[in-house]
mmCIF file of C-alpha atoms in Angstrom:
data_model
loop_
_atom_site.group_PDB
_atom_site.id
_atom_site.type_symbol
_atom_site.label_atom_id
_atom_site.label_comp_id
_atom_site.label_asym_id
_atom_site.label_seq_id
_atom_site.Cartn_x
_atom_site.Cartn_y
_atom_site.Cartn_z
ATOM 1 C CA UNK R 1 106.167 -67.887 -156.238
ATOM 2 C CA UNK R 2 108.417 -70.760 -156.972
ATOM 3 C CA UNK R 3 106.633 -73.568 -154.672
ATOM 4 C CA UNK R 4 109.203 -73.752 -152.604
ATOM 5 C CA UNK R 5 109.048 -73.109 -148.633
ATOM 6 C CA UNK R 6 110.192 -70.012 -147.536
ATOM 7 C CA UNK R 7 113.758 -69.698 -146.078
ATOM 8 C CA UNK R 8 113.252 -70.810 -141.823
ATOM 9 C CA UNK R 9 115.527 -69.174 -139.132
ATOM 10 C CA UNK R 10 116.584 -71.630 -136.433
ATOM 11 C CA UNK R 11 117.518 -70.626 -132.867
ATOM 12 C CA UNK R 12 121.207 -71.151 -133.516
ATOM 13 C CA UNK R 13 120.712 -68.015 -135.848
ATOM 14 C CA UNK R 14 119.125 -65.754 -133.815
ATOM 15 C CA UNK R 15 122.020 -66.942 -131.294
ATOM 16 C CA UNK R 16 124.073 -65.834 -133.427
ATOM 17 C CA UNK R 17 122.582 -62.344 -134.236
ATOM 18 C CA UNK R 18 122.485 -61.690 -130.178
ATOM 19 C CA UNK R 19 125.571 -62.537 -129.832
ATOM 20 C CA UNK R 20 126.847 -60.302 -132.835
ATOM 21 C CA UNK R 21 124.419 -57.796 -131.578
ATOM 22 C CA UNK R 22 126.471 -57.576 -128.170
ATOM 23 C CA UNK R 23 130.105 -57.687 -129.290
ATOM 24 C CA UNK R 24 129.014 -54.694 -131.861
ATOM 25 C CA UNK R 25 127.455 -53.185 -129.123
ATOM 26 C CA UNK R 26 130.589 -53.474 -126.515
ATOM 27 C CA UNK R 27 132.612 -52.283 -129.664
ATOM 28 C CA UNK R 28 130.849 -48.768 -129.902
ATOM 29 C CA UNK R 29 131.332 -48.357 -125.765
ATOM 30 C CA UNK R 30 128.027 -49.460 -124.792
ATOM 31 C CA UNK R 31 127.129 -51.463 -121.886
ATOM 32 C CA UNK R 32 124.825 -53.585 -123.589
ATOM 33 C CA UNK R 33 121.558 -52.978 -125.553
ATOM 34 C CA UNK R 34 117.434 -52.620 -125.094
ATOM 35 C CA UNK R 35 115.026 -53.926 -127.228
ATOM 36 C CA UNK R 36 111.454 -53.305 -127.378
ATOM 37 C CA UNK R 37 108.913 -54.986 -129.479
ATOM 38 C CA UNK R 38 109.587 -54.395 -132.727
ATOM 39 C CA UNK R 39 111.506 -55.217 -136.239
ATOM 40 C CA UNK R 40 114.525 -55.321 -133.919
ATOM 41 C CA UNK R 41 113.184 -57.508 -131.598
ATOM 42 C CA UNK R 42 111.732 -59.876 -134.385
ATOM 43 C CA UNK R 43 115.098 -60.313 -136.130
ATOM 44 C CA UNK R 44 117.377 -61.208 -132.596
ATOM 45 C CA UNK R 45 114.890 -63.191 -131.239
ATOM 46 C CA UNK R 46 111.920 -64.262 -134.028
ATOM 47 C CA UNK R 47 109.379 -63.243 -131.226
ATOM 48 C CA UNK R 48 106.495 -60.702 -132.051
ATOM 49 C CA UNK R 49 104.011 -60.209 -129.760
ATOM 50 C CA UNK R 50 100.535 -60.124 -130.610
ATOM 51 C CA UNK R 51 99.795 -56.902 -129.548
ATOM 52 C CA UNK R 52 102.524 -53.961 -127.585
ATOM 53 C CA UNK R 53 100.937 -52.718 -124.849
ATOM 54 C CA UNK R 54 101.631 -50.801 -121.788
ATOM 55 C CA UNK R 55 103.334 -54.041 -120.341
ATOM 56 C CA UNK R 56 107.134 -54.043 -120.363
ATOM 57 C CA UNK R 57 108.727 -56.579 -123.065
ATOM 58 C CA UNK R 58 112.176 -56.029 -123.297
ATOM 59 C CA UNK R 59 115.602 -57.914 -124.131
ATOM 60 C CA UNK R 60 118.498 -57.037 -122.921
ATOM 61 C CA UNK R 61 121.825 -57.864 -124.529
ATOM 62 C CA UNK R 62 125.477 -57.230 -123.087
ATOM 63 C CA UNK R 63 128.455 -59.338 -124.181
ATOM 64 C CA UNK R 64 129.928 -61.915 -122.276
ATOM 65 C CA UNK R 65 126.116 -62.052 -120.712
ATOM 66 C CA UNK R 66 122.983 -64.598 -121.313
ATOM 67 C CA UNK R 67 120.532 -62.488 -123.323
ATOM 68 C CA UNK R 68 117.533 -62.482 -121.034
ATOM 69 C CA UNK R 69 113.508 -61.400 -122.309
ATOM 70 C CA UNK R 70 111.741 -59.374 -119.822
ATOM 71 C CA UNK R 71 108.469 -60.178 -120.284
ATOM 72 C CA UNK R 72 104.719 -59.949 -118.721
ATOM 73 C CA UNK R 73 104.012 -63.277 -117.234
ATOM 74 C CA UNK R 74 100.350 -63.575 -119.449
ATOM 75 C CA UNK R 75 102.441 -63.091 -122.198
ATOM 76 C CA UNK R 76 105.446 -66.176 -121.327
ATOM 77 C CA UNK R 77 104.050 -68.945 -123.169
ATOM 78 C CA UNK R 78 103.638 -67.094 -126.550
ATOM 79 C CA UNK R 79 107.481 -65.671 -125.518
ATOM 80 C CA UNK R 80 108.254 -69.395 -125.330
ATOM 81 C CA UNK R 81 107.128 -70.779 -128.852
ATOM 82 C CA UNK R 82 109.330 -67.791 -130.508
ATOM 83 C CA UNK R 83 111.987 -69.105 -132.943
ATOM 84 C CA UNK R 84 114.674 -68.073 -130.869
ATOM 85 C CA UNK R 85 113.385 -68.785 -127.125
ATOM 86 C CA UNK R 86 115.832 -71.538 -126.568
ATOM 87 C CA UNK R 87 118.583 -68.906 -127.171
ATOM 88 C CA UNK R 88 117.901 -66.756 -124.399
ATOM 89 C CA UNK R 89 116.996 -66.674 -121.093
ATOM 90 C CA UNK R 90 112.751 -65.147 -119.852
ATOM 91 C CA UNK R 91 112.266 -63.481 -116.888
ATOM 92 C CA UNK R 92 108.414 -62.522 -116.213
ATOM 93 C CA UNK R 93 106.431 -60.101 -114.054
ATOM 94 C CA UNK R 94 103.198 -60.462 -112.948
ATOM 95 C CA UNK R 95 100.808 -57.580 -112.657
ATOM 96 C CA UNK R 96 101.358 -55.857 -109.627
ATOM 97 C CA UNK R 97 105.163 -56.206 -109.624
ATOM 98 C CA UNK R 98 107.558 -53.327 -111.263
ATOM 99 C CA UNK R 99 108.915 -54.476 -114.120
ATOM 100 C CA UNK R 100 111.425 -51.356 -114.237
ATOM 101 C CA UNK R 101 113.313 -52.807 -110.549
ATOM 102 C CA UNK R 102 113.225 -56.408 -112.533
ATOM 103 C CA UNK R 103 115.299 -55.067 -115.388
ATOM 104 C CA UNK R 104 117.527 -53.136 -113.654
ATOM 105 C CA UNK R 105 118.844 -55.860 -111.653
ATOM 106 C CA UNK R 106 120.555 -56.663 -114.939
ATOM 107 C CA UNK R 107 121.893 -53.794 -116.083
ATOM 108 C CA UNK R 108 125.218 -52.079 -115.063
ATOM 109 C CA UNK R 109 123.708 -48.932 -112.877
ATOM 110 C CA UNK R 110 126.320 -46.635 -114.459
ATOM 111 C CA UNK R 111 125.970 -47.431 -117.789
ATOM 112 C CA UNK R 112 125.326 -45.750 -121.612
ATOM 113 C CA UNK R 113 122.850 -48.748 -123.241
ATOM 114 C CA UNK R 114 122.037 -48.582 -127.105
ATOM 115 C CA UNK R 115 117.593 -48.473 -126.976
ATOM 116 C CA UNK R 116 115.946 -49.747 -129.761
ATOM 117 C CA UNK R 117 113.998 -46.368 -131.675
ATOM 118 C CA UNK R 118 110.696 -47.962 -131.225
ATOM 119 C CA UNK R 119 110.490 -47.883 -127.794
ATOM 120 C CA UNK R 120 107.788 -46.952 -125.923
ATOM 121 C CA UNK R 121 108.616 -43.553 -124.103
ATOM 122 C CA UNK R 122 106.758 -44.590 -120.857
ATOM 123 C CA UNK R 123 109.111 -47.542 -121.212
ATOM 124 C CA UNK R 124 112.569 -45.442 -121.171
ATOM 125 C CA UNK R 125 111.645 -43.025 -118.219
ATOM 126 C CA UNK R 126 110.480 -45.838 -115.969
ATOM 127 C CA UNK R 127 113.707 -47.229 -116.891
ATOM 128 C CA UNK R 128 115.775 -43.802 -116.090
ATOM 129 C CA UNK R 129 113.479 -43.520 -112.862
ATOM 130 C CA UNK R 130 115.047 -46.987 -112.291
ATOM 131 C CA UNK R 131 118.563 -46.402 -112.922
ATOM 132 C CA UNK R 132 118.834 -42.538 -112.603
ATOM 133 C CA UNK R 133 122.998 -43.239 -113.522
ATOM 134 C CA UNK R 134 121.836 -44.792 -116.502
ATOM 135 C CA UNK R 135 122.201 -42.790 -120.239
ATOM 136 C CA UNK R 136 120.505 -43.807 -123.831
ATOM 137 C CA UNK R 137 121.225 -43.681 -127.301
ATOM 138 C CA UNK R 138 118.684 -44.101 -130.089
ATOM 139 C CA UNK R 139 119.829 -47.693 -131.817
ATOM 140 C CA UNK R 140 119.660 -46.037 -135.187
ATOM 141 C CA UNK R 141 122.139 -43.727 -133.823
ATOM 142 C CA UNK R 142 124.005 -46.552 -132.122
ATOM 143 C CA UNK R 143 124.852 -48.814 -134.246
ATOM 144 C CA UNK R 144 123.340 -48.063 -137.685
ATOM 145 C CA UNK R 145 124.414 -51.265 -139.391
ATOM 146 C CA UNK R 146 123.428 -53.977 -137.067
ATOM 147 C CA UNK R 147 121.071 -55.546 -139.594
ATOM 148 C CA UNK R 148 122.623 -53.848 -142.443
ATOM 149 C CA UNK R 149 124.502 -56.775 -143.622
ATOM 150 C CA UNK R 150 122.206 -59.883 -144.979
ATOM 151 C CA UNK R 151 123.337 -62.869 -144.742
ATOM 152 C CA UNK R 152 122.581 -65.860 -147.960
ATOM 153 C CA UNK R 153 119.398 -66.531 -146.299
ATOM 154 C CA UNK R 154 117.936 -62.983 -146.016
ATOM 155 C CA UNK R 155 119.533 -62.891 -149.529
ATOM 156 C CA UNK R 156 117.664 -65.130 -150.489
ATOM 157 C CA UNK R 157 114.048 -63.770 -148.549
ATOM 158 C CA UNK R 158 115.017 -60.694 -150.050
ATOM 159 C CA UNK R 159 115.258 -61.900 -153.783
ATOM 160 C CA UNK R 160 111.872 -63.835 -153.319
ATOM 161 C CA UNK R 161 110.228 -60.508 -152.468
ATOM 162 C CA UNK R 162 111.600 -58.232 -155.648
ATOM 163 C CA UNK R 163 110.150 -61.227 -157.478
ATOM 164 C CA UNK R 164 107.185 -60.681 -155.874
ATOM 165 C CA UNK R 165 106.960 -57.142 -156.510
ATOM 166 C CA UNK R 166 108.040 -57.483 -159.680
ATOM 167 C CA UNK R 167 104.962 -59.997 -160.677
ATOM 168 C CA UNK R 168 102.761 -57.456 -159.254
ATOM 169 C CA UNK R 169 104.147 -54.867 -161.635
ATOM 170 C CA UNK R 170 104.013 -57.331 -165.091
ATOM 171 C CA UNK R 171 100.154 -57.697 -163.992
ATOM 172 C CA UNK R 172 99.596 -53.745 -163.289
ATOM 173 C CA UNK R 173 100.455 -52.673 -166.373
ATOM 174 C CA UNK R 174 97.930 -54.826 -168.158
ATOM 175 C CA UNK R 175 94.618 -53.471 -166.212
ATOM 176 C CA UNK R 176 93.181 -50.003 -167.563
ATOM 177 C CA UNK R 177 94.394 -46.757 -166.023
ATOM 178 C CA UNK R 178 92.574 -43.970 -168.285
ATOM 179 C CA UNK R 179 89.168 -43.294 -166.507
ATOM 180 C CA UNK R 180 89.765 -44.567 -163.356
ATOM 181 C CA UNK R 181 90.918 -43.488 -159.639
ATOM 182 C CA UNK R 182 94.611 -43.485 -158.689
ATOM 183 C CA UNK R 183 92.881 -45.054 -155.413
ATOM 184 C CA UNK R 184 91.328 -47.561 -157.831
ATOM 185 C CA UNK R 185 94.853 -49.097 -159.163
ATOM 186 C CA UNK R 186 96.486 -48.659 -155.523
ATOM 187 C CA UNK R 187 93.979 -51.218 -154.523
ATOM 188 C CA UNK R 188 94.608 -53.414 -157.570
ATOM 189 C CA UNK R 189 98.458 -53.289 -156.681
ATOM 190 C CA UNK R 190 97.866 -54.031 -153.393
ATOM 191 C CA UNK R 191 95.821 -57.219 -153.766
ATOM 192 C CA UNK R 192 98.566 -58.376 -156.469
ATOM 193 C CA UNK R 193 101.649 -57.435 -153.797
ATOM 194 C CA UNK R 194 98.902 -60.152 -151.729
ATOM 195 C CA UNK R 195 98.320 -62.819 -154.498
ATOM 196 C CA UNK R 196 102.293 -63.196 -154.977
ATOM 197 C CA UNK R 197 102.814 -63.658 -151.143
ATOM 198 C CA UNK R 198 102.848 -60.195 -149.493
ATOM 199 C CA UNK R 199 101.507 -60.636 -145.757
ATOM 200 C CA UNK R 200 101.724 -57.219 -145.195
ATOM 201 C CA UNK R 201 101.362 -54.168 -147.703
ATOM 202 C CA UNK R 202 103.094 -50.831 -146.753
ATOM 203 C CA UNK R 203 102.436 -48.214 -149.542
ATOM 204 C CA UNK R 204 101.273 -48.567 -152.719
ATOM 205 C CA UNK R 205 101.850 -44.894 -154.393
ATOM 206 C CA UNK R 206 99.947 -43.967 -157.482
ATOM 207 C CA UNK R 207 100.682 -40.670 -158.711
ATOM 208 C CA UNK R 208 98.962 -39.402 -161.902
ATOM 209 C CA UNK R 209 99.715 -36.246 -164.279
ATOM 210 C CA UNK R 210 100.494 -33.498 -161.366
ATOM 211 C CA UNK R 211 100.337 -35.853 -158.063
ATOM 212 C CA UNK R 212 103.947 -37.277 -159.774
ATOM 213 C CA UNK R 213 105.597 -33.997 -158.767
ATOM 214 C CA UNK R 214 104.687 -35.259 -154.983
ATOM 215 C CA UNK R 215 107.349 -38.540 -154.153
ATOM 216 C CA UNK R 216 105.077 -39.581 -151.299
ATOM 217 C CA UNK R 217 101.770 -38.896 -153.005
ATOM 218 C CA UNK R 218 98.835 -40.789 -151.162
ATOM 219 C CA UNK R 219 96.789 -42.620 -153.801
ATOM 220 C CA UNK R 220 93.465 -40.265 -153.982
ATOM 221 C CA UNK R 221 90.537 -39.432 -155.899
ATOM 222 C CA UNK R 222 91.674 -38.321 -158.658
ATOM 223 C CA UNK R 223 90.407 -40.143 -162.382
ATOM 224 C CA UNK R 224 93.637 -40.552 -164.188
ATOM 225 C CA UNK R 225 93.519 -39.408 -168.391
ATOM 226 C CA UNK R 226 94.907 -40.075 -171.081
ATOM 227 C CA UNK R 227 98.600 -38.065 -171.595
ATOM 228 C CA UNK R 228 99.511 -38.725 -167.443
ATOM 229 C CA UNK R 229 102.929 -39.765 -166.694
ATOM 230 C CA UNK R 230 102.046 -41.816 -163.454
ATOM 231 C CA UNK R 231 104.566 -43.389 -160.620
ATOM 232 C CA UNK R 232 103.737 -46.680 -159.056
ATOM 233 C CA UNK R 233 106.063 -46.787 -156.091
ATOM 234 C CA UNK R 234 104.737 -50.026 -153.919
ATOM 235 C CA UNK R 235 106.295 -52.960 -151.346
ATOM 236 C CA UNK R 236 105.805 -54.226 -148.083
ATOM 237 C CA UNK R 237 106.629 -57.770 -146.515
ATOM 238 C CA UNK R 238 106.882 -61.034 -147.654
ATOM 239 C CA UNK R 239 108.126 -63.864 -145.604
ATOM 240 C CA UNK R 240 109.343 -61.238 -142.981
ATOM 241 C CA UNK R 241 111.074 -59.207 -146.188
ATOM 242 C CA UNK R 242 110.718 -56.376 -147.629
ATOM 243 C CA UNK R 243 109.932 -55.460 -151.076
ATOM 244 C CA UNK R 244 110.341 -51.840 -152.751
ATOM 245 C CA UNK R 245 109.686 -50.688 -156.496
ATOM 246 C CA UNK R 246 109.272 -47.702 -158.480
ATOM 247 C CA UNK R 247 108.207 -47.314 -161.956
ATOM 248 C CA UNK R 248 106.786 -44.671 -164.167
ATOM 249 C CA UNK R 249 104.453 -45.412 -167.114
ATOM 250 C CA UNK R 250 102.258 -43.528 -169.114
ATOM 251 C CA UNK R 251 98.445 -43.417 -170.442
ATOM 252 C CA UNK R 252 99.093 -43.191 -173.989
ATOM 253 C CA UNK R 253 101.276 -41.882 -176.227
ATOM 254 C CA UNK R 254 104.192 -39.828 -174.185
ATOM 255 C CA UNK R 255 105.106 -36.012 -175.350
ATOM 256 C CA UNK R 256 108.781 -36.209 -176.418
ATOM 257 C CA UNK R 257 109.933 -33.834 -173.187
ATOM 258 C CA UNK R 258 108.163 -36.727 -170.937
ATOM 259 C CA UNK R 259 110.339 -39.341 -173.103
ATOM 260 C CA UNK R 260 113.493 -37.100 -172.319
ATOM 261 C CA UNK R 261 112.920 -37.424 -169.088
ATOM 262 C CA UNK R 262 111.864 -40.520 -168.218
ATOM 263 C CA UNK R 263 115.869 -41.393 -169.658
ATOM 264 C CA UNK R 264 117.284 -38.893 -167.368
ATOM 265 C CA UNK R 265 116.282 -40.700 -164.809
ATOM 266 C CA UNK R 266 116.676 -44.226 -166.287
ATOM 267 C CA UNK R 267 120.463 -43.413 -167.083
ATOM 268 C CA UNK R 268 120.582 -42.396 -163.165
ATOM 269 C CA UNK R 269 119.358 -45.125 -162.263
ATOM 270 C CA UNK R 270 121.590 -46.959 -164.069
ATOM 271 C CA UNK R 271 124.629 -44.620 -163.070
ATOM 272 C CA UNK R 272 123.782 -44.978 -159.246
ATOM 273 C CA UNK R 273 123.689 -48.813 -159.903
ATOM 274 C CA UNK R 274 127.001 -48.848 -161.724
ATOM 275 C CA UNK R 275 128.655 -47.214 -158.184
ATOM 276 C CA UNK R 276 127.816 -49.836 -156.237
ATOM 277 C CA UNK R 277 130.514 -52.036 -155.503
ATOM 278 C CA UNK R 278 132.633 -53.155 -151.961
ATOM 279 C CA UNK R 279 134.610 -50.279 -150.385
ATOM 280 C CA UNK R 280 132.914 -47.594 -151.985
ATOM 281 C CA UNK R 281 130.740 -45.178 -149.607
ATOM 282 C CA UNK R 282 127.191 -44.959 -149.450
ATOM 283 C CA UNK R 283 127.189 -41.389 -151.303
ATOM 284 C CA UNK R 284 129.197 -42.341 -153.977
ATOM 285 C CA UNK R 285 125.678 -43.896 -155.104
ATOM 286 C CA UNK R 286 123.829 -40.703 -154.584
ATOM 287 C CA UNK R 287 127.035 -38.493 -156.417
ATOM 288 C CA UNK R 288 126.676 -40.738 -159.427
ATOM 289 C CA UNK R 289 122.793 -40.820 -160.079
ATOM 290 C CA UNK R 290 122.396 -37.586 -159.037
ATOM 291 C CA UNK R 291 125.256 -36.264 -161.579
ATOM 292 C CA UNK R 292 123.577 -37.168 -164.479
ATOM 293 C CA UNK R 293 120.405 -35.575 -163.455
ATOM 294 C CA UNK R 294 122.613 -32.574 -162.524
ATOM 295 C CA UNK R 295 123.787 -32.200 -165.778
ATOM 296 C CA UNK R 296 120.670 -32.788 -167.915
ATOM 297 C CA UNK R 297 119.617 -29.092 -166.009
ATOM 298 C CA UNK R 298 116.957 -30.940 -163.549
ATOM 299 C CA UNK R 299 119.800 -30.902 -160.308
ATOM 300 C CA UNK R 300 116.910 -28.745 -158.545
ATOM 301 C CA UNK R 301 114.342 -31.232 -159.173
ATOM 302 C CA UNK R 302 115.867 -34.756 -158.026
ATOM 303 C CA UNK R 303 114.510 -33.387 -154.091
ATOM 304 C CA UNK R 304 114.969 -36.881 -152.107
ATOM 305 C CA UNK R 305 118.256 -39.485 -151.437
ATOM 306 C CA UNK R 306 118.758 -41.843 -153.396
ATOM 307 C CA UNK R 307 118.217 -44.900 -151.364
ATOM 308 C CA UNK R 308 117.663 -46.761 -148.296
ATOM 309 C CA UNK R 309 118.377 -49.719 -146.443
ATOM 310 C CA UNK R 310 115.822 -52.411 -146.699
ATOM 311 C CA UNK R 311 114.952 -55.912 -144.575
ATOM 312 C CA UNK R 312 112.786 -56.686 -141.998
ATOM 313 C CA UNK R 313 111.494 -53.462 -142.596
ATOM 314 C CA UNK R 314 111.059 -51.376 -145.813
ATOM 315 C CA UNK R 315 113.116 -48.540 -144.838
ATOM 316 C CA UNK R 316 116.177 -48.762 -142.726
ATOM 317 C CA UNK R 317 119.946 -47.763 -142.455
ATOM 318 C CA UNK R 318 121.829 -47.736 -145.032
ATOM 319 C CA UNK R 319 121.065 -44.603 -146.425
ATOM 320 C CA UNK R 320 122.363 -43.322 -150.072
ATOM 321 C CA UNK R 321 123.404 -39.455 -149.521
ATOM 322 C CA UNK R 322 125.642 -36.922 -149.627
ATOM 323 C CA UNK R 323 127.399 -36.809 -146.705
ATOM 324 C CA UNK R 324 127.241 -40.511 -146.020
ATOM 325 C CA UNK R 325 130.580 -41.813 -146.118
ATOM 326 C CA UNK R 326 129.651 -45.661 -144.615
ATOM 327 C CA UNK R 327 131.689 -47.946 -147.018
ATOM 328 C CA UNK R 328 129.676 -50.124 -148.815
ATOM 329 C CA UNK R 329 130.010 -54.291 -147.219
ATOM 330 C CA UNK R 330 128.781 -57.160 -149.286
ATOM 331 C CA UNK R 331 125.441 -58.678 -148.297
ATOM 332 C CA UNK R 332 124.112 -55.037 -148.016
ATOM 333 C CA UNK R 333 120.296 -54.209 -149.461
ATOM 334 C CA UNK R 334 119.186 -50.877 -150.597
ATOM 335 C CA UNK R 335 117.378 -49.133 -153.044
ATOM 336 C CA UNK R 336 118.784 -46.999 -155.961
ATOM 337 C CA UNK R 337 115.836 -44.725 -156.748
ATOM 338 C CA UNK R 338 116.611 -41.310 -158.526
ATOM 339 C CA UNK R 339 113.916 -38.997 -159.665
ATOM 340 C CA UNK R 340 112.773 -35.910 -161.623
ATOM 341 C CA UNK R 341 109.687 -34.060 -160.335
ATOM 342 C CA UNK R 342 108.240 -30.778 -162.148
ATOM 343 C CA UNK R 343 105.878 -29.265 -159.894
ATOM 344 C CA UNK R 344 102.455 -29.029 -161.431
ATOM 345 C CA UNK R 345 103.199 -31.362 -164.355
ATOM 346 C CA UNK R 346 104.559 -34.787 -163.484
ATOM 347 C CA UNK R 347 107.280 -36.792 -161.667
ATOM 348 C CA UNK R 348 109.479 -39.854 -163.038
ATOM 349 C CA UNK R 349 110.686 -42.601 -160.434
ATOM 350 C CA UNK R 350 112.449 -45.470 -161.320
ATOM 351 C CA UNK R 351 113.521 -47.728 -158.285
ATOM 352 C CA UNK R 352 115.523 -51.359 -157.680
ATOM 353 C CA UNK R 353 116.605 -52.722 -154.498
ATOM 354 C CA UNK R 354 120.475 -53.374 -154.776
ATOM 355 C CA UNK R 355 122.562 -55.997 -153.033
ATOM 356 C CA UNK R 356 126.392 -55.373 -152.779
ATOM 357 C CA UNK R 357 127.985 -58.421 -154.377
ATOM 358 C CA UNK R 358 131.891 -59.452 -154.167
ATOM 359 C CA UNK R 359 132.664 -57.567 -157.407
ATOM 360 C CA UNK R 360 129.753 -55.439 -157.429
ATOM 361 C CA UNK R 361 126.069 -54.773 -157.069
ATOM 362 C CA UNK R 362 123.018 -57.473 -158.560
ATOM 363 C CA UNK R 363 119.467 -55.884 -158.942
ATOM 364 C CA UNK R 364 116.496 -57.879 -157.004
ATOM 365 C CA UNK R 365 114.237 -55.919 -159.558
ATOM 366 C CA UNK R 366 114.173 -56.953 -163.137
ATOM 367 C CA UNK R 367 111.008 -55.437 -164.917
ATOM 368 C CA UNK R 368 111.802 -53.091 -167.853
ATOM 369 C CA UNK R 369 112.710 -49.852 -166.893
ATOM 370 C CA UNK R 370 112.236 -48.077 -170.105
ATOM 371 C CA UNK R 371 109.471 -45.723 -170.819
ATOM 372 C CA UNK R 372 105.929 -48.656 -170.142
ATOM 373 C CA UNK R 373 103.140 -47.203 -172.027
ATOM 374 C CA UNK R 374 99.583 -48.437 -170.577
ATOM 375 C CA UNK R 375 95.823 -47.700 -171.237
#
């Protein structure tokens, strides 16, 4: 969006993530850890296969170790032009051979490993078959804030997609909504996310009059009038990045109950943002924006968290709920996205993604979040 070239990682950096990746991983007790294709994969190592197949592509990570690719020998020259190849070490099989008695003759035959959650299942029992003495634990489950913490870079990926997202959504509210599909504007937003650099769309929610009431309401049929209160909730990837938005507008002149609400949840919002600062936990975000909602008389209606992680994927660890006492790090990315839904009548959304700052938290969403009336 600016004309400049999007942020490059070098091998050095995904050195440095395996590397971090296996002293985290020796940390929590683990003997090392698996990764499948996947967003995992992509952000240790830069490689993404064209296609996951049956074929076994795995790294394997334990500290004080070379990282080492397993990888199907067809596939070793694509494996080779990946960001981070000259990091790590590839060892291919050729059709024919097991690729489960390959792997194993790197890992310890005793030991607990951290799996990426992605993996194929075929994958992990050929693996157990392998190394019967061997135990798993979902990576989520693992170690949850492996690529919680950004560094400027990502930062700075990050930042270029809200902008993104947030171009999309000063050009959506411009087109007509009264008369037309709620599938209608999902494809306009989509080709917009596109337009300001999105290679990859993920959702793009439009929920009219009723559908509002539904958080994850799939875009349908249904000809939006005048009067609907209608949530556009939208983001995917850009640059490798994710984006993630949410805001409400309405067709027309708003009743004064929809006004009402719509600042419920904007002063949420705005609470939940306020509680974001270093050292505070991850539910201290939720407590806050879901207080005021609580005590406007709608606590039974705000039905979801409050937020999730975001990066090389649009939802990921950390998570902003009760329960959740994970401090708060600078460098961390999440959204802060409270909401009021009144089945059978409407739903209000309003959504930023977050970064923890030094002395704080800085929004990578900026559009208005007051009450956007549209035709």
């Amino acid at each position: 969006m600016t004309g400049t070239a999007p942020v490059t990682f070098t091998a050095d950096d995904y050195r440095a993530r395996m590397e971090r990746a296996a002293r985290q991983a020796a940390e929590a007790g683990l003997a090392g850890l698996l990764v499948a294709p996947g967003p995992d994969l992509v952000w240790l190592t830069g490689y993404a296969p064209t296609a996951v197949t049956e074929r076994l592509t795995l790294l394997v990570l334990a500290a004080g170790r070379d990282p080492v690719l397993v990888v199907p020998t067809l596939e070793a020259p694509d494996a080779e032009r990946a960001a981070g190849a000259t990091a790590l070490n590839l060892r291919d099989w050729t059709d024919g051979k097991d690729p489960y008695a390959l792997t194993a003759g790197l890992l310890d035959a005793g030991g607990r490993f951290g799996i990426s959650d992605n993996t194929w299942a075929l994958h992990l029992l050929g693996l157990q078959s392998a190394l019967p003495g061997t135990s798993y634990a979902a990576l989520t489950d693992a170690l949850p804030m492996l690529r919680a913490v950004k560094d400027a870079a990502e930062l700075e990926l990050l930042a270029a997609a809200g902008a993104a997202a947030d171009a999309a959504f000063e050009e959506i509210r411009t087109v007509p909504f009264a008369g037309r599909r709620e599938s209608d504007v999902a494809a306009d937003l989509a080709a917009l996310l596109r337009r300001f650099g999105h290679s990859q769309v993920d959702f793009t929610i439009v929920a009219s009059g009723p559908n509002g009431a539904n958080p994850h309401h799939e875009a349908g049929d249904r000809v939006i009038e005048r009067g609907d209160m209608v949530v556009l909730d939208f983001g995917g990837l850009n640059d490798g990045y994710g984006s993630d938005t949410s805001r409400t507008v309405h067709v027309g002149e708003p009743t004064d109950e929809e006004r009402r609400v719509h600042e419920i949840v904007r002063e949420a919002q705005e609470a939940g943002f306020r509680a974001v600062r270093p050292g505070a936990a991850c539910q201290d975000v939720d407590r806050a924006a879901r207080a005021v909602i609580a005590r406007a008389g709608y606590a039974e209606h705000f039905i979801h968290r409050t937020g999730h992680g975001i990066g090389v994927t649009t939802h990921e660890p950390p998570y902003m709920i009760e329960g959740e006492e994970q401090s708060l790090v600078p460098g961390m990315c999440f959204s802060v996205e409270p909401g009021i839904y009144l089945p059978g009548r409407f739903g209000v959304r309003i959504e930023d993604i977050v970064t923890v700052t030094e002395d704080g938290g800085r929004r990578l969403n900026n559009t208005a979040r007051e009450m956007v009336i549209v035709d």
